[in-house]
Amino acid sequence: GVGLRARRRWRAATMDQEMNVRAKMAKLKEQKRVADEINELLTRPGEDGLNESSRKTMKNLEVAVVVSKRPGFFEYYKPAPEVEAIQKNGEIQHLVKKLNRLGGEIAQLDAESQNIEAMRKPLKMSSGPELTSLAQWNARYGTVEKPVPSGFYSGFNDAPKIYGGTEHHRAFKTQSRTMKRRAVDTMRRVTI
């Protein structure tokens, strides 16, 4: 009956969770591999590393600014051919996009994992009897901190925008007006 279906659903959710964990581990390994590849391109020893090439280019430009007032020719720093090829092909940008895509897929797997966990947990029944009146609500959870002052009412201005070109499809956004006093004899009282 119902118990058998619940156990089957729980087993299926458990199997889905295990598959989700395996997929997430594979994505995390792929993400680590891509991050290591980026790190290796940036931190290669010698002049082949992009970080070192950038440092030397910046230093060279600072010197070029200082000697620019002097007559003569200044030889600018030229990165290694391998560094130029990496920059020209946009390998770092490609790897960063791949890293971001993997991060999005991992986040999606996390969301699916949370949904599966929610399916595995049994539904919790509400504690206590059902609340059918405001008095019962106040008895269980307490009263409102600041009661609404008596004799006041709120009004709302309709939004002027009309959808569909007809009067009956007004916009939903409204603005409240300042609370106003109302005479006690015209005020409607609602009892719950």
XYZ file of C-alpha atoms in Angstrom:
192
model
C 0.000 0.000 0.000
C 1.057 3.489 0.933
C 4.103 2.347 2.946
C 5.454 0.323 0.018
C 5.134 3.287 -2.344
C 6.845 5.552 0.175
C 9.757 3.102 0.567
C 10.106 2.825 -3.217
C 10.073 6.594 -3.566
C 12.697 6.862 -0.800
C 14.926 4.248 -2.512
C 14.594 6.015 -5.871
C 15.490 9.343 -4.239
C 18.490 7.695 -2.561
C 19.704 6.313 -5.895
C 19.184 9.725 -7.523
C 21.167 11.325 -4.700
C 24.056 8.881 -5.185
C 24.128 9.568 -8.937
C 24.020 13.299 -8.208
C 26.981 13.007 -5.808
C 29.004 11.059 -8.404
C 28.225 13.664 -11.073
C 29.188 16.481 -8.687
C 32.497 14.766 -7.839
C 33.275 14.429 -11.557
C 32.487 18.133 -12.113
C 34.632 19.126 -9.121
C 37.567 17.092 -10.474
C 37.138 18.726 -13.885
C 36.971 22.158 -12.234
C 40.187 21.440 -10.299
C 41.914 20.286 -13.490
C 40.945 23.512 -15.302
C 41.992 25.665 -12.317
C 45.362 23.860 -12.189
C 45.820 24.450 -15.913
C 45.143 28.189 -15.486
C 47.513 28.326 -12.521
C 50.210 26.518 -14.506
C 49.915 29.045 -17.379
C 50.106 31.976 -14.973
C 52.950 30.770 -12.751
C 55.373 29.016 -15.116
C 58.984 29.535 -14.105
C 61.097 31.978 -16.080
C 59.780 34.210 -18.830
C 57.150 31.696 -20.002
C 54.738 32.483 -17.153
C 52.024 35.065 -17.795
C 52.441 36.645 -14.347
C 56.176 37.153 -14.858
C 55.604 38.475 -18.382
C 53.055 40.994 -17.071
C 55.418 42.081 -14.291
C 58.248 42.660 -16.763
C 55.954 44.543 -19.169
C 54.758 46.856 -16.377
C 58.308 47.475 -15.175
C 59.414 48.192 -18.747
C 56.569 50.666 -19.270
C 57.441 52.509 -16.054
C 61.023 52.871 -17.285
C 59.768 53.943 -20.719
C 57.732 56.767 -19.162
C 60.781 57.998 -17.244
C 63.100 57.977 -20.263
C 60.506 59.278 -22.733
C 61.686 62.887 -22.249
C 65.211 61.977 -23.330
C 66.266 61.859 -26.946
C 66.797 58.529 -28.598
C 65.012 55.228 -29.018
C 63.792 52.925 -26.234
C 63.528 49.174 -26.747
C 60.262 47.837 -25.301
C 60.031 44.445 -23.629
C 58.807 41.683 -25.911
C 57.236 38.627 -24.250
C 58.335 35.128 -25.188
C 56.682 33.718 -28.355
C 54.813 31.119 -26.305
C 53.342 33.851 -24.060
C 52.308 35.859 -27.113
C 50.591 32.783 -28.565
C 48.706 32.186 -25.297
C 47.559 35.814 -25.220
C 46.643 35.855 -28.918
C 44.593 32.633 -28.703
C 42.807 33.810 -25.544
C 43.537 30.541 -23.740
C 43.104 32.083 -20.279
C 39.730 33.630 -21.189
C 38.592 30.308 -22.641
C 39.641 28.432 -19.500
C 37.980 31.021 -17.222
C 34.698 30.642 -19.153
C 34.985 26.870 -18.809
C 35.640 27.263 -15.073
C 32.551 29.491 -14.691
C 30.410 27.033 -16.680
C 31.556 24.177 -14.432
C 30.776 26.298 -11.370
C 27.238 26.840 -12.687
C 26.796 23.114 -13.315
C 27.992 22.345 -9.783
C 25.519 24.875 -8.363
C 22.747 23.224 -10.400
C 23.731 19.809 -9.024
C 23.653 21.264 -5.501
C 20.120 22.569 -6.079
C 19.031 19.173 -7.417
C 20.627 17.521 -4.389
C 18.633 19.753 -2.048
C 15.420 18.913 -3.923
C 16.174 15.196 -3.637
C 16.871 15.554 0.096
C 13.556 17.361 0.511
C 11.798 14.449 -1.233
C 13.518 11.930 1.044
C 12.391 13.611 4.245
C 8.904 12.642 5.364
C 6.338 15.395 5.525
C 6.061 16.874 8.978
C 2.595 17.285 10.373
C 1.727 20.623 11.923
C 2.112 20.697 15.653
C -1.078 21.228 17.625
C -4.640 21.758 16.492
C -5.559 23.691 13.387
C -5.950 27.447 13.831
C -9.379 28.672 12.761
C -9.553 32.153 14.263
C -7.411 35.155 15.020
C -7.958 34.584 18.747
C -6.391 31.104 18.449
C -3.487 32.552 16.481
C -2.897 35.215 19.138
C -3.116 32.601 21.894
C -0.452 30.445 20.237
C 1.939 33.048 18.773
C 1.214 36.224 20.730
C -0.430 39.489 19.788
C 0.765 42.188 17.441
C 3.338 44.505 19.000
C 1.871 47.792 17.757
C -1.909 47.686 17.334
C -3.448 49.806 14.588
C -4.778 53.039 16.072
C -8.548 53.104 16.200
C -10.326 55.628 14.068
C -7.773 55.497 11.242
C -7.996 53.919 7.822
C -5.607 53.400 4.917
C -6.326 54.325 1.335
C -4.588 53.368 -1.895
C -4.155 55.189 -5.185
C -4.686 53.082 -8.293
C -1.799 52.978 -10.717
C -2.660 55.006 -13.828
C -1.162 52.468 -16.265
C -3.680 50.316 -18.143
C -2.783 47.000 -19.764
C -4.451 45.792 -22.941
C -6.016 49.171 -23.750
C -9.099 48.624 -21.564
C -10.207 50.030 -18.238
C -10.473 46.678 -16.443
C -6.796 45.640 -16.815
C -5.178 48.134 -14.479
C -1.577 47.887 -13.298
C -0.979 46.119 -9.997
C 1.389 48.619 -8.411
C -0.342 50.979 -5.984
C 0.795 53.571 -3.503
C -0.677 54.020 -0.075
C -1.776 57.422 1.110
C -1.220 58.789 4.576
C -3.551 57.277 7.198
C -6.571 59.488 7.843
C -9.000 59.773 10.731
C -12.488 58.532 10.132
C -15.565 59.268 12.183
C -16.353 56.358 14.531
C -20.004 56.036 13.396
C -19.026 55.470 9.729
C -16.265 52.990 10.515
C -17.090 49.345 9.778
C -15.988 46.819 12.346
C -15.077 43.309 11.298
C -15.249 40.523 13.846
C -13.533 37.224 13.456
